Coordinates of C-alpha atoms and ligand atoms in Angstrom, one line a residue:
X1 CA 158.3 96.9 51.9
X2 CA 155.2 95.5 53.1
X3 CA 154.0 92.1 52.8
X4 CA 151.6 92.3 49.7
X5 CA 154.8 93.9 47.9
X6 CA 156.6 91.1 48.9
X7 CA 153.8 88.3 48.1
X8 CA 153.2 89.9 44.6
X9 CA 157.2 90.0 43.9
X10 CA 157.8 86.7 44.7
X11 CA 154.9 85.4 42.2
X12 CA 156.2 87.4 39.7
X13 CA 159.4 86.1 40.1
X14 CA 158.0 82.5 40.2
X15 CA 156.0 83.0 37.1
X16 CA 159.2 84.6 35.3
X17 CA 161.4 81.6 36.3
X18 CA 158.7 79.2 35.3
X19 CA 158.3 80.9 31.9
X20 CA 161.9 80.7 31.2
X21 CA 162.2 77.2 32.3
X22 CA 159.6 76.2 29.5
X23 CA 161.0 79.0 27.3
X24 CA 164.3 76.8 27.3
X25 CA 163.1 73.3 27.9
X26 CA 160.2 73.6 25.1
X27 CA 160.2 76.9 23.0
X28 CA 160.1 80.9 23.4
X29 CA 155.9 80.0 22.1
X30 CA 154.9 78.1 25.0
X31 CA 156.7 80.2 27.8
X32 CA 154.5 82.9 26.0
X33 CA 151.7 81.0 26.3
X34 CA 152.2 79.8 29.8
X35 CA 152.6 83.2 30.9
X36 CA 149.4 84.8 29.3
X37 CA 147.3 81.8 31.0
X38 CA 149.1 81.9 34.7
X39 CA 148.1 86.1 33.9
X40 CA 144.7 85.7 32.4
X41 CA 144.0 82.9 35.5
X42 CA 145.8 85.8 38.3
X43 CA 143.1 87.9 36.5
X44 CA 140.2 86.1 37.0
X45 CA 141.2 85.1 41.1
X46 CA 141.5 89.2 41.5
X47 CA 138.6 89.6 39.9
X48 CA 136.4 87.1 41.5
X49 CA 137.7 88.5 45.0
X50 CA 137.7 92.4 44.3
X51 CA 134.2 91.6 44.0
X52 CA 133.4 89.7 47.0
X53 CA 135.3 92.6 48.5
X54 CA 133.1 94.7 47.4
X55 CA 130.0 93.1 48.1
X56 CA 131.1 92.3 51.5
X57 CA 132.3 96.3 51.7
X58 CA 128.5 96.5 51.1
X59 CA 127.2 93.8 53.2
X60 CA 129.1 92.7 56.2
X61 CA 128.8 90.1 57.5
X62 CA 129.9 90.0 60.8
X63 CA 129.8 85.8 61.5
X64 CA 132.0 84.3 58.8
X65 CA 135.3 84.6 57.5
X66 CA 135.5 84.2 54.0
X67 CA 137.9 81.7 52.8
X68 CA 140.3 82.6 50.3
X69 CA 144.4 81.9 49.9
X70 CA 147.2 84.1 50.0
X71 CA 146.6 88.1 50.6
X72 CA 143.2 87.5 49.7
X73 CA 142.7 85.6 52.7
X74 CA 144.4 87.7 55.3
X75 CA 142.6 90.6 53.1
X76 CA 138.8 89.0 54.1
X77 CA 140.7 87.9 58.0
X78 CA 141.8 91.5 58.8
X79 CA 138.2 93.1 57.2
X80 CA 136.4 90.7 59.3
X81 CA 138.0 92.0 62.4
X82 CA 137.8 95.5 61.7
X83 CA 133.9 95.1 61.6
X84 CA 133.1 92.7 64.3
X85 CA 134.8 95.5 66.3
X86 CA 133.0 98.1 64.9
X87 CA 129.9 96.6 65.2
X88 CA 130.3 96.1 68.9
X89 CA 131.6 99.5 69.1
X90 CA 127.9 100.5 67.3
X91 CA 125.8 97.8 69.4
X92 CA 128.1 99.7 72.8
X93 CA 126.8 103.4 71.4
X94 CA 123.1 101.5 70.6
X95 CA 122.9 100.4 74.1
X96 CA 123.7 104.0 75.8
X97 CA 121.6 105.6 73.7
X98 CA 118.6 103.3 74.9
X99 CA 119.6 104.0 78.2
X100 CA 119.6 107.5 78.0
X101 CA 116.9 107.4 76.3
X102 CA 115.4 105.0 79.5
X103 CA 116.6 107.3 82.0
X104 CA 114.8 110.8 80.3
X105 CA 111.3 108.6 79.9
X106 CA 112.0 107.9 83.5
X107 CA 112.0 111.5 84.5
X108 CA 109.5 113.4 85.8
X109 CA 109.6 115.9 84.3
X110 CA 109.2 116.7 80.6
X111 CA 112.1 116.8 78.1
X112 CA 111.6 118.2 75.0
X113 CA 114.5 118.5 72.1
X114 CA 114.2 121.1 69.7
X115 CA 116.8 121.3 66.5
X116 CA 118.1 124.9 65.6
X117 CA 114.6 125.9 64.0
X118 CA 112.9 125.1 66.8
X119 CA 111.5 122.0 65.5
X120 CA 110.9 118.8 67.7
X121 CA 113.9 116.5 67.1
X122 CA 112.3 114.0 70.3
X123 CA 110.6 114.6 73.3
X124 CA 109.4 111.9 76.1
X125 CA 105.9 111.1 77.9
X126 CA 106.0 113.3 80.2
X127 CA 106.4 116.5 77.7
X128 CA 103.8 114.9 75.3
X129 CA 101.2 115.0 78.5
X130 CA 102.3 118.4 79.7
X131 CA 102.3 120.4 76.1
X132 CA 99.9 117.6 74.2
X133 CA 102.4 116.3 71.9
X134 CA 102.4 113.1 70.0
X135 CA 106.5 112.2 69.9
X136 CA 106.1 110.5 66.7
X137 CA 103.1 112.5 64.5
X138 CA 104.8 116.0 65.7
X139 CA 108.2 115.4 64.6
X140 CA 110.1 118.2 63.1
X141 CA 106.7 120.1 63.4
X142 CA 107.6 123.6 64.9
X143 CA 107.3 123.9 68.6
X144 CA 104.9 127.2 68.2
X145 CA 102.7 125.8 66.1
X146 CA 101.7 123.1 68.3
X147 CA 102.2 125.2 72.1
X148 CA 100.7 128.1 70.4
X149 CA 100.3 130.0 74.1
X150 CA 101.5 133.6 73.2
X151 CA 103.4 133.4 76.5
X152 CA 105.3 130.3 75.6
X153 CA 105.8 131.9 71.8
X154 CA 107.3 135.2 73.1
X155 CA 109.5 133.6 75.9
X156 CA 111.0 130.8 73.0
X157 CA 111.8 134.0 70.6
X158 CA 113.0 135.8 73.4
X159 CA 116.2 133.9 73.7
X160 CA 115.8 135.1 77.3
X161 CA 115.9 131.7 79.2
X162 CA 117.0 132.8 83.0
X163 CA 113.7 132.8 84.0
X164 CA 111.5 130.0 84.1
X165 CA 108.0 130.6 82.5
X166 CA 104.5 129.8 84.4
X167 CA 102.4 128.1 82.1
X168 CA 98.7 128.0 83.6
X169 CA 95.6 125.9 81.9
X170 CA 98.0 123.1 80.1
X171 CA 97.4 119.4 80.3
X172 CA 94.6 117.4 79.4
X173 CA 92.1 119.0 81.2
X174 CA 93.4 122.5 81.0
X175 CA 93.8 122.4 84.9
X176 CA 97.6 122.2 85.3
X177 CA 100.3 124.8 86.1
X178 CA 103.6 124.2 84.4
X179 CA 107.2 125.5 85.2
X180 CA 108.8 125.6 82.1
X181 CA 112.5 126.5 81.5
X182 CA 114.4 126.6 77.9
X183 CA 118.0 125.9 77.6
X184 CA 120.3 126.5 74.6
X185 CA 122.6 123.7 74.1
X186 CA 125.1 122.6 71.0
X187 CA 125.1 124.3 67.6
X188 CA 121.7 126.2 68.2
X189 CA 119.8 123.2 69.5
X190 CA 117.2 123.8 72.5
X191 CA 116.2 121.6 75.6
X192 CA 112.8 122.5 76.7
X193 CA 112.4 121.2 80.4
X194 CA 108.9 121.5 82.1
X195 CA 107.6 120.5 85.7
X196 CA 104.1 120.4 86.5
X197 CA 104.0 122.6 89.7
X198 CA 100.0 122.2 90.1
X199 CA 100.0 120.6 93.5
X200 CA 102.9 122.7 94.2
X201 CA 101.1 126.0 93.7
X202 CA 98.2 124.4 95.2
X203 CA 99.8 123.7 98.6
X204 CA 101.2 127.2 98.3
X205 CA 97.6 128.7 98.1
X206 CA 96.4 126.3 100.9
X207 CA 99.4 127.4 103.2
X208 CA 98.8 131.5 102.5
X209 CA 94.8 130.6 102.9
X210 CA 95.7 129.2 105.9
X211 CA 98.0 131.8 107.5
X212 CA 95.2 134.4 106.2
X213 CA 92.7 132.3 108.3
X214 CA 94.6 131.7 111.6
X215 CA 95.2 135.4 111.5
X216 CA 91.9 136.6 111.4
X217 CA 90.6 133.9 113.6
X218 CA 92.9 135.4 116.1
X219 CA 92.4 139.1 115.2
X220 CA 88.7 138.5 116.0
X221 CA 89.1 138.0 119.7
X222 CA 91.9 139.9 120.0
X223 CA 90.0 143.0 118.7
X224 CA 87.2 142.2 121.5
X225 CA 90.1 142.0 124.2
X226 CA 91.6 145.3 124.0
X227 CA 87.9 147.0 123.4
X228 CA 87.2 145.8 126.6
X229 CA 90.9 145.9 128.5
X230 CA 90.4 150.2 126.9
X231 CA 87.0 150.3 128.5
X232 CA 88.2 148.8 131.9
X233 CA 90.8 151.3 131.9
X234 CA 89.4 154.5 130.7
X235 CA 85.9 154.3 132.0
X236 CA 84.9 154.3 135.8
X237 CA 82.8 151.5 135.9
X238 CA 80.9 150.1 138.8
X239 CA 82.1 146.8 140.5
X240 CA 79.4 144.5 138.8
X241 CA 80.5 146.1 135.7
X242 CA 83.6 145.6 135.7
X243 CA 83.3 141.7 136.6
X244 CA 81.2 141.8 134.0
X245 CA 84.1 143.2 131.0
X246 CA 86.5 141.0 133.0
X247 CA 84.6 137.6 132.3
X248 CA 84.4 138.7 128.8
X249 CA 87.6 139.1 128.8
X250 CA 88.2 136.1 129.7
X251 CA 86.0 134.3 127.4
X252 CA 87.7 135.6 124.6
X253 CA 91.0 135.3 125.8
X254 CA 89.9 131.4 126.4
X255 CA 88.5 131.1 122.8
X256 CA 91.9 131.7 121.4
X257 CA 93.8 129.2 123.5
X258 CA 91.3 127.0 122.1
X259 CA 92.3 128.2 118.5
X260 CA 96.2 127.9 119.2
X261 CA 95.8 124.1 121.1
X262 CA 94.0 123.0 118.4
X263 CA 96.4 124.6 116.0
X264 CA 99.4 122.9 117.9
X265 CA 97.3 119.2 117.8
X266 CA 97.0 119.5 114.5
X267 CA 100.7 120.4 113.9
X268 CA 101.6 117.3 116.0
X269 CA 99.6 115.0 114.1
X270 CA 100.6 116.3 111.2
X271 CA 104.4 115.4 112.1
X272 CA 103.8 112.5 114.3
X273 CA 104.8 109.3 112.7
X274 CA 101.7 106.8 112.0
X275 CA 100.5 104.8 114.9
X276 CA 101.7 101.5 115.8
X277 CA 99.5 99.0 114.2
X278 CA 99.6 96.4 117.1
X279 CA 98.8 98.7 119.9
X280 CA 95.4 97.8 121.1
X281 CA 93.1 100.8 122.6
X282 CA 91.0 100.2 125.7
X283 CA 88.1 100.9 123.4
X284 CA 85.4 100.2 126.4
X285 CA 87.7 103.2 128.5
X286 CA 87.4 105.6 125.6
X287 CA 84.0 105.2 125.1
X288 CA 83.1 105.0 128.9
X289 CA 84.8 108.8 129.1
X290 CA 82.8 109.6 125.4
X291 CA 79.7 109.1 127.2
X292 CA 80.6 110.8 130.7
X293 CA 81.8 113.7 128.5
X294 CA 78.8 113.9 126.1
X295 CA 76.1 113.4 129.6
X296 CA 78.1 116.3 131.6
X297 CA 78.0 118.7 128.4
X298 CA 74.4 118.0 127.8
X299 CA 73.6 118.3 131.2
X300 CA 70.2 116.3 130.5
X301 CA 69.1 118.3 127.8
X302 CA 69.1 116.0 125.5
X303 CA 68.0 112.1 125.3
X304 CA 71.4 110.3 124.4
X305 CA 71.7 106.4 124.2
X306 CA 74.6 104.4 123.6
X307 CA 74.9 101.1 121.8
X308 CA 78.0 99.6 122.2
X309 CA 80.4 96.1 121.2
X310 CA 81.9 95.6 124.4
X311 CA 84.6 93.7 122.8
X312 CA 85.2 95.1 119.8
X313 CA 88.2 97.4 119.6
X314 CA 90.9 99.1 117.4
X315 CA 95.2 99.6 117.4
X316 CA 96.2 103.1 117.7
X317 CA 96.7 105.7 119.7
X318 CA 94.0 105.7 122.5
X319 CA 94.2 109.5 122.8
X320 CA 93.8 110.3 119.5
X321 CA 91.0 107.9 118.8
X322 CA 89.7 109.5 122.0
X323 CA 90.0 113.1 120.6
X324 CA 88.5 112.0 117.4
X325 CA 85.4 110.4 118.3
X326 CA 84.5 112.6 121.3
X327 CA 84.5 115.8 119.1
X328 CA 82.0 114.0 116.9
X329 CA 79.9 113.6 119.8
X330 CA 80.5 117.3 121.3
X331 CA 79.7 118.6 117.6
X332 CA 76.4 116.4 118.1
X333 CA 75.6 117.7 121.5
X334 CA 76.6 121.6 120.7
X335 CA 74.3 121.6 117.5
X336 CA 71.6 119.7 118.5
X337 CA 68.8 122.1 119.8
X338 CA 67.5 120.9 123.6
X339 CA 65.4 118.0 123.7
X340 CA 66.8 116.5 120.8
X341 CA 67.8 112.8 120.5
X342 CA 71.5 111.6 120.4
X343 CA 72.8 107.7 119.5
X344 CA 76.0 106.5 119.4
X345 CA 76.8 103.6 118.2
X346 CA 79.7 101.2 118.0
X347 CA 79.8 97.9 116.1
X348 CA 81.3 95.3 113.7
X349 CA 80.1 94.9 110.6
X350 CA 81.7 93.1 107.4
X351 CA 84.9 93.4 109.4
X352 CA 85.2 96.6 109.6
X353 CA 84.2 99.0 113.2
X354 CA 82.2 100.7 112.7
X355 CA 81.5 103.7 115.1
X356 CA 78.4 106.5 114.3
X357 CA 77.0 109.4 115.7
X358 CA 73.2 110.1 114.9
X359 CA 71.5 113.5 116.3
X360 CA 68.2 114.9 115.4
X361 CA 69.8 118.3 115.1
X362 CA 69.5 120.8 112.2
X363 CA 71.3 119.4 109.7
X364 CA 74.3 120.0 107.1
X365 CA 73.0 121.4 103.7
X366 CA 75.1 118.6 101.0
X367 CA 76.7 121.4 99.2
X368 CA 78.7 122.1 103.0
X369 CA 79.2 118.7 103.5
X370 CA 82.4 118.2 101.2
X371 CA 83.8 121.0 103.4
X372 CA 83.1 120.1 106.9
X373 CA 86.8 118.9 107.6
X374 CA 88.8 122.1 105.8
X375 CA 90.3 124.1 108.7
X376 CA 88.2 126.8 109.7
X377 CA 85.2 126.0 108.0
X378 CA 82.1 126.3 109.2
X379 CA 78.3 125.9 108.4
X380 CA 76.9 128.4 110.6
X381 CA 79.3 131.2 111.7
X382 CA 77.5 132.5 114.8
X383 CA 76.5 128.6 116.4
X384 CA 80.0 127.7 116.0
X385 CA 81.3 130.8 117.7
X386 CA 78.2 130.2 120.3
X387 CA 79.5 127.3 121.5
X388 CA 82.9 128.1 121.5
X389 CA 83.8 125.9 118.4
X390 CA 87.2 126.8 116.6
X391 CA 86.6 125.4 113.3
X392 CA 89.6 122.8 113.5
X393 CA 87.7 120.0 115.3
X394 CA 86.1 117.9 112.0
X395 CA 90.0 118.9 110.3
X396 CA 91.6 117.2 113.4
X397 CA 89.1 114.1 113.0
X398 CA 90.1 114.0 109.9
X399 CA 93.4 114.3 110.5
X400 CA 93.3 111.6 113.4
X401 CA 91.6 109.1 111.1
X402 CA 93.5 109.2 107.9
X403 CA 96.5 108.3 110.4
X404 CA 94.2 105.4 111.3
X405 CA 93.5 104.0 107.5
X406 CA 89.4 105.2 108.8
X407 CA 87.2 107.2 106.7
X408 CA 84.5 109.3 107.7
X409 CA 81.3 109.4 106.3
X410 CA 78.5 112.4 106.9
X411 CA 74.6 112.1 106.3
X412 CA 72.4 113.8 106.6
X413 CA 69.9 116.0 105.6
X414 CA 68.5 120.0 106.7
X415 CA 65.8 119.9 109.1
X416 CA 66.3 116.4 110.3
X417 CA 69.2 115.7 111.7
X418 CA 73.0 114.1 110.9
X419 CA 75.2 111.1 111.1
X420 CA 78.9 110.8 111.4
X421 CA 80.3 107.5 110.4
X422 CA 83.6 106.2 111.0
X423 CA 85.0 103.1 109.8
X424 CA 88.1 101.5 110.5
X425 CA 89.7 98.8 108.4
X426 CA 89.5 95.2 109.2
X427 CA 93.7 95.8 109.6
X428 CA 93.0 97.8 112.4
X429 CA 90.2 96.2 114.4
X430 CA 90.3 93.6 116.9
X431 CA 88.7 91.3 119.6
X432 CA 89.2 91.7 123.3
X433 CA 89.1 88.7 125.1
X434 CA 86.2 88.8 127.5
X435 CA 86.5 89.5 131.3
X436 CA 86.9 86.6 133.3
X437 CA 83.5 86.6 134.9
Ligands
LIG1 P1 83.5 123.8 115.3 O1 84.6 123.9 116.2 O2 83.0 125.0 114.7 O3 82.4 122.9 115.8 P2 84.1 121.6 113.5 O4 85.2 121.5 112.6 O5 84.0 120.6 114.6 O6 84.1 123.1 114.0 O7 82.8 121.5 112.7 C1 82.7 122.3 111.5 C2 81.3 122.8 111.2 O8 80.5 121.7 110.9 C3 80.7 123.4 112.4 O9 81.0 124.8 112.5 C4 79.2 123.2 112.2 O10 78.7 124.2 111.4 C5 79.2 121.9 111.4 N1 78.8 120.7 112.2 C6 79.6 119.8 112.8 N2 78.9 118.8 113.4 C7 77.6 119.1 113.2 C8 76.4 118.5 113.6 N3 76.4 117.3 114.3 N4 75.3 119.0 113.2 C9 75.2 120.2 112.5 N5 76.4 120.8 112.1 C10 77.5 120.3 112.4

């Protein structure tokens, strides 16, 4: 027998006891009466608090204990606990589901929840970029009729979902390749993931470009080598001849050890960490061995003048900086027709240094210019191979000074001449101290 058995007993057995006390201290009539009030008033307290039951079975509230006495009390008590702790059980389940929900909008890539007729249940930032959604106009819209690419539509009603899908021409601007990938998942529920893969496929089609390039590059010379090495072999040739194939030989085989140590610089810079940023160069060295280089090459063919900051230097690595800036001269030197003018210059300004390469030579049509530092590329095939260029030095500068927070600049214009401008931060320059006099 529980305890509200027992409660209600007991007041039955107090209101019988009372109405026989009356019953023989007064009369059979008032015991009557007595017990039709005490039952008409247990009435009315039920009443009152079956209601606030109910109200409060409506309404909880999860702060206050109604008060009440007797069961009805430890009725309210016991109802109050069974809600607080369901409604930190709810606020527990409210707070994981926020997280998760955190945690997917964190992702990179997109998540997209379909229900089991393919219609958007939720899907996060990412997917709303990648297929143009809005999360909260296009819910329960169907999938197809808002990624209408016949690609996407056949691979969702395949129910094929191994592969992953290509999706080219998506985004924004139309310009993005996405990886997208369909899972099945509860009762005929679907997770569509997507990853945009742009830069991805991009780096792909640099690296094959690349391996096309170096290849032919190489295949070149190489072709030039044996037609000569077969000549040398099969024909009788006269001494002077033969000197002749053999320093051809030569130059060719020295025109691809040019191509492979460029090849192997740039690897290394490439993998090399980034230069110590409180390493000062011996700027006045490098530029001393800039100009000796540039005046043997030229071998007075050209007028060259130098305009240089004595104290003004950069941190880095000296041969680097070296490499850099002395192929920008070369370039200047090899491309400048004779008698042509050459400055270099090397200077603070707004502090920044600033170092610049001016040559009177023939120019760089602007459409060229954006290309100057892809590997390989070059304006004019046959002066570049004249002068032995591989195509790698500008993409080596480059190379050299993007590890050196510089930026190069080119001007110039056909006909009249160019200018190569490189500017390193103010984080990277510095002041030598002046030798003692
Ligand atoms: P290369 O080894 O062929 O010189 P670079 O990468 O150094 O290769 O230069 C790329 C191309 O830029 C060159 O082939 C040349 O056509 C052009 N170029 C570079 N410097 C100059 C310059 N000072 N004047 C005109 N053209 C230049």
């Amino acid at each position: 027998m529980n305890v509200i058995w027992a409660r209600s007993i007991v007041s039955l057995v107090l209101l019988a006891i009372a109405c026989a006390g009356v019953g023989m201290l007064v009369n059979v009539k008032a015991a009557l009466i007595l017990a039709i009030v005490m039952l008409a008033a247990q009435t009315c307290f039920s009443t009152f608090h079956k209601q606030r039951l109910w109200r409060l079975l409506d309404a909880p509230v999860y702060g206050e204990v109604p008060s009440a006495p007797g069961v009805w009390g430890e009725i309210y008590y016991r109802l109050h606990k069974l809600a607080k702790r369901w409604h930190a059980q709810v606020r527990q389940v409210e707070q994981q589901h926020s997280r998760f929900i955190q945690a997917i909008q964190a992702s990179p890539n997109g998540v997209a929840m379909l229900d089991d007729h393919d219609q958007i249940e939720w899907c996060n930032a990412i997917s709303e970029v990648h297929f143009g959604l809005d999360a909260k106009r296009d819910l329960r819209q169907h999938i197809t009729h808002l990624v209408r690419q016949p690609d996407f539509v056949k691979y969702l009603n395949s129910h094929l979902y191994e592969e992953m899908l290509i999706m080219r021409g998506m985004g924004e601007k139309r310009q993005n390749v996405l990886s997208v990938q369909v899972f099945p998942y509860g009762e005929n529920r679907k997770l569509v993931l997507s990853q945009d893969i742009t830069e991805l496929e991009r780096t792909d089609a640099m690296r094959r470009d690349f391996v096309a390039n170096v290849s032919h590059e190489l295949k070149t010379p190489l072709t030039v080598l044996s037609g000569f090495l077969e000549t040398v072999r099969e024909l009788p040739l006269p001494e002077s001849e033969r000197m002749r194939y053999l320093e051809l030989m030569e130059q060719q085989a020295l025109r691809m050890r040019h191509i492979v140590s460029d090849l192997l610089v740039l690897a290394t810079l490439e993998g090399d960490s980034k230069p110590p940023s409180e390493q000062m160069v011996d700027m006045r060295a490098v530029i001393r061995h800039v100009q000796d280089d540039a005046e043997n090459l030229s071998g007075k063919r050209h007028v060259i003048t130098f305009d240089i900051d004595e104290g003004l230097t950069v941190t880095g690595v000296e041969t680097e900086i070296l490499s850099a800036l002395g192929n920008l001269v070369t370039n200047a030197i090899h491309y400048t027709p004779d008698g042509g003018r050459i400055h270099v210059d090397w200077r603070a300004n707004g502090g920044s240094a600033v170092f610049s390469v001016t040559d009177s030579g023939p120019g760089i049509p602007a459409t060229d210019i954006p290309r100057l530092t892809e590997r390989f590329y070059r304006v004019d095939r046959s002066r570049s191979r004249d002068t032995g260029g591989t195509g790698l030095g500008l993409a080596i500068v480059k190379h050299v000074l993007q590890r050196h927070d510089a930026q190069l600049e080119v001007k110039s214009e056909v006909g009249r001449g160019s200018t190569f401008t490189v500017r390193f931060p103010a984080s990277r320059t510095a002041r030598r101290q002046p030798a003692p006099a």
